[in-house]
PDB file of C-alpha atoms in Angstrom:
ATOM      1  CA  MET A 509       6.447 -14.146 -35.663  1.00 56.00           C
ATOM      2  CA  ARG A 510       5.930 -10.319 -34.966  1.00 62.00           C
ATOM      3  CA  ARG A 511       2.573 -10.687 -35.104  1.00 60.00           C
ATOM      4  CA  MET A 512       2.713 -13.495 -32.023  1.00 54.00           C
ATOM      5  CA  ALA A 513       5.009 -11.200 -30.212  1.00 54.00           C
ATOM      6  CA  ARG A 514       2.835  -8.271 -30.501  1.00 54.00           C
ATOM      7  CA  LEU A 515       0.164 -10.527 -29.663  1.00 52.00           C
ATOM      8  CA  PHE A 516       1.640 -11.666 -26.196  1.00 54.00           C
ATOM      9  CA  SER A 517       2.985  -8.204 -25.562  1.00 57.00           C
ATOM     10  CA  VAL A 518      -0.092  -6.265 -25.265  1.00 52.00           C
ATOM     11  CA  PRO A 519      -1.521  -8.608 -22.411  1.00 57.00           C
ATOM     12  CA  LEU A 520       1.929  -8.373 -20.539  1.00 48.00           C
ATOM     13  CA  LEU A 521       1.872  -4.517 -20.613  1.00 44.00           C
ATOM     14  CA  ALA A 522      -1.791  -4.354 -19.328  1.00 47.00           C
ATOM     15  CA  ALA A 523      -0.922  -6.600 -16.838  1.00 49.00           C
ATOM     16  CA  VAL A 524       2.441  -5.027 -15.104  1.00 48.00           C
ATOM     17  CA  LEU A 525       0.400  -1.397 -15.679  1.00 44.00           C
ATOM     18  CA  ALA A 526      -2.604  -3.204 -13.521  1.00 49.00           C
ATOM     19  CA  ALA A 527      -0.212  -4.205 -10.772  1.00 49.00           C
ATOM     20  CA  GLY A 528       1.625  -1.133 -10.626  1.00 57.00           C
ATOM     21  CA  CYS A 529      -1.886   0.963 -10.346  1.00 83.00           C
ATOM     22  CA  ALA A 530      -3.114  -1.398  -7.830  1.00 88.00           C
ATOM     23  CA  SER A 531       0.150  -1.042  -5.384  1.00 94.00           C
ATOM     24  CA  THR A 532      -0.594   3.198  -5.887  1.00 95.00           C
ATOM     25  CA  ALA A 533      -3.869   2.654  -4.963  1.00 96.00           C
ATOM     26  CA  ALA A 534      -3.123   0.565  -1.828  1.00 97.00           C
ATOM     27  CA  LEU A 535      -0.731   3.194  -0.873  1.00 97.00           C
ATOM     28  CA  LYS A 536      -2.851   6.458  -1.132  1.00 97.00           C
ATOM     29  CA  LYS A 537      -5.247   4.853   0.719  1.00 98.00           C
ATOM     30  CA  ALA A 538      -3.231   3.575   3.368  1.00 98.00           C
ATOM     31  CA  ASP A 539      -2.191   6.886   3.366  1.00 98.00           C
ATOM     32  CA  SER A 540      -5.305   8.762   3.522  1.00 98.00           C
ATOM     33  CA  ALA A 541      -6.460   6.434   6.518  1.00 98.00           C
ATOM     34  CA  PHE A 542      -3.221   6.742   8.357  1.00 98.00           C
ATOM     35  CA  GLY A 543      -3.666  10.617   7.976  1.00 98.00           C
ATOM     36  CA  GLN A 544      -7.134  10.803   9.440  1.00 98.00           C
ATOM     37  CA  ALA A 545      -6.198   8.671  12.466  1.00 98.00           C
ATOM     38  CA  LYS A 546      -3.331  11.138  12.960  1.00 98.00           C
ATOM     39  CA  ALA A 547      -5.958  13.592  13.062  1.00 98.00           C
ATOM     40  CA  ALA A 548      -7.971  12.158  15.439  1.00 97.00           C
ATOM     41  CA  GLY A 549      -5.109  12.339  17.647  1.00 97.00           C
ATOM     42  CA  ALA A 550      -4.252   8.575  17.465  1.00 98.00           C
ATOM     43  CA  GLU A 551      -1.002   8.711  18.430  1.00 98.00           C
ATOM     44  CA  ALA A 552      -2.245   9.834  21.824  1.00 98.00           C
ATOM     45  CA  ARG A 553      -5.153   7.388  22.079  1.00 97.00           C
ATOM     46  CA  ALA A 554      -3.992   4.394  20.551  1.00 98.00           C
ATOM     47  CA  PRO A 555      -0.352   4.259  20.831  1.00 98.00           C
ATOM     48  CA  PHE A 556       0.262   0.588  19.647  1.00 98.00           C
ATOM     49  CA  GLU A 557      -2.054   0.728  16.687  1.00 98.00           C
ATOM     50  CA  TYR A 558      -0.984   4.506  15.489  1.00 98.00           C
ATOM     51  CA  TYR A 559       2.541   3.308  15.738  1.00 98.00           C
ATOM     52  CA  SER A 560       1.990  -0.217  13.850  1.00 98.00           C
ATOM     53  CA  ALA A 561       0.539   1.614  11.006  1.00 98.00           C
ATOM     54  CA  GLU A 562       3.061   4.188  10.847  1.00 98.00           C
ATOM     55  CA  ALA A 563       5.592   1.669  10.691  1.00 98.00           C
ATOM     56  CA  TYR A 564       3.753  -0.804   8.286  1.00 98.00           C
ATOM     57  CA  LEU A 565       3.382   2.477   5.795  1.00 98.00           C
ATOM     58  CA  GLY A 566       7.030   3.157   5.763  1.00 98.00           C
ATOM     59  CA  LEU A 567       7.739  -0.261   4.837  1.00 98.00           C
ATOM     60  CA  ALA A 568       5.052   0.414   2.013  1.00 98.00           C
ATOM     61  CA  HIS A 569       7.136   3.277   0.734  1.00 98.00           C
ATOM     62  CA  HIS A 570      10.370   1.878   1.288  1.00 98.00           C
ATOM     63  CA  GLU A 571       8.732  -1.809  -0.721  1.00 97.00           C
ATOM     64  CA  GLN A 572       7.394   0.917  -3.835  1.00 96.00           C
ATOM     65  CA  ALA A 573      10.955   2.581  -3.935  1.00 96.00           C
ATOM     66  CA  GLU A 574      12.362  -1.216  -4.541  1.00 96.00           C
ATOM     67  CA  GLY A 575       9.620  -2.197  -7.078  1.00 95.00           C
ATOM     68  CA  ASP A 576       8.109  -4.856  -4.920  1.00 96.00           C
ATOM     69  CA  ARG A 577       4.580  -4.015  -5.996  1.00 96.00           C
ATOM     70  CA  ASP A 578       3.450  -7.274  -3.961  1.00 96.00           C
ATOM     71  CA  MET A 579       4.967  -6.184  -0.443  1.00 97.00           C
ATOM     72  CA  VAL A 580       3.785  -2.526  -1.334  1.00 97.00           C
ATOM     73  CA  VAL A 581      -0.332  -3.922  -1.028  1.00 97.00           C
ATOM     74  CA  ASP A 582       0.645  -5.804   1.711  1.00 98.00           C
ATOM     75  CA  PHE A 583       1.944  -3.557   3.686  1.00 98.00           C
ATOM     76  CA  SER A 584      -0.572  -0.789   3.014  1.00 98.00           C
ATOM     77  CA  LYS A 585      -3.156  -3.453   3.830  1.00 98.00           C
ATOM     78  CA  LYS A 586      -1.621  -3.947   7.607  1.00 98.00           C
ATOM     79  CA  SER A 587      -1.152   0.045   7.809  1.00 98.00           C
ATOM     80  CA  GLU A 588      -4.962   0.747   6.959  1.00 98.00           C
ATOM     81  CA  THR A 589      -5.902  -1.904   9.248  1.00 98.00           C
ATOM     82  CA  PHE A 590      -3.747  -0.285  11.832  1.00 98.00           C
ATOM     83  CA  SER A 591      -5.049   3.220  11.221  1.00 98.00           C
ATOM     84  CA  ALA A 592      -8.862   1.991  11.524  1.00 98.00           C
ATOM     85  CA  GLU A 593      -8.018   0.448  14.399  1.00 98.00           C
ATOM     86  CA  ALA A 594      -6.416   3.396  15.787  1.00 98.00           C
ATOM     87  CA  LEU A 595      -9.037   5.894  14.470  1.00 98.00           C
ATOM     88  CA  GLN A 596     -11.998   3.804  16.165  1.00 98.00           C
ATOM     89  CA  LYS A 597     -10.008   4.173  19.478  1.00 97.00           C
ATOM     90  CA  ALA A 598      -9.225   7.417  18.945  1.00 96.00           C
ATOM     91  CA  GLY A 599     -13.085   7.973  19.067  1.00 88.00           C
TER      92      GLY A 599
END
């Protein structure tokens, strides 16, 4: 019985760790993209995209604190998309 429990616990632990790493990586990528947009002056040149990216990034950080990894990834991707659009418009 113990051997069976060990067989199932190792893949489960690996899956949990991989999910945590994915959400952390997505958040770091979104943080970086937002920083680039900010540095390029997107706040003045692309305010809708800039503030949308900022809002989604804030939601991603909030969800990370709450432990909802799926929403962290979702909000991070949305923030990254808006950041890229803001960066492009900022030129």
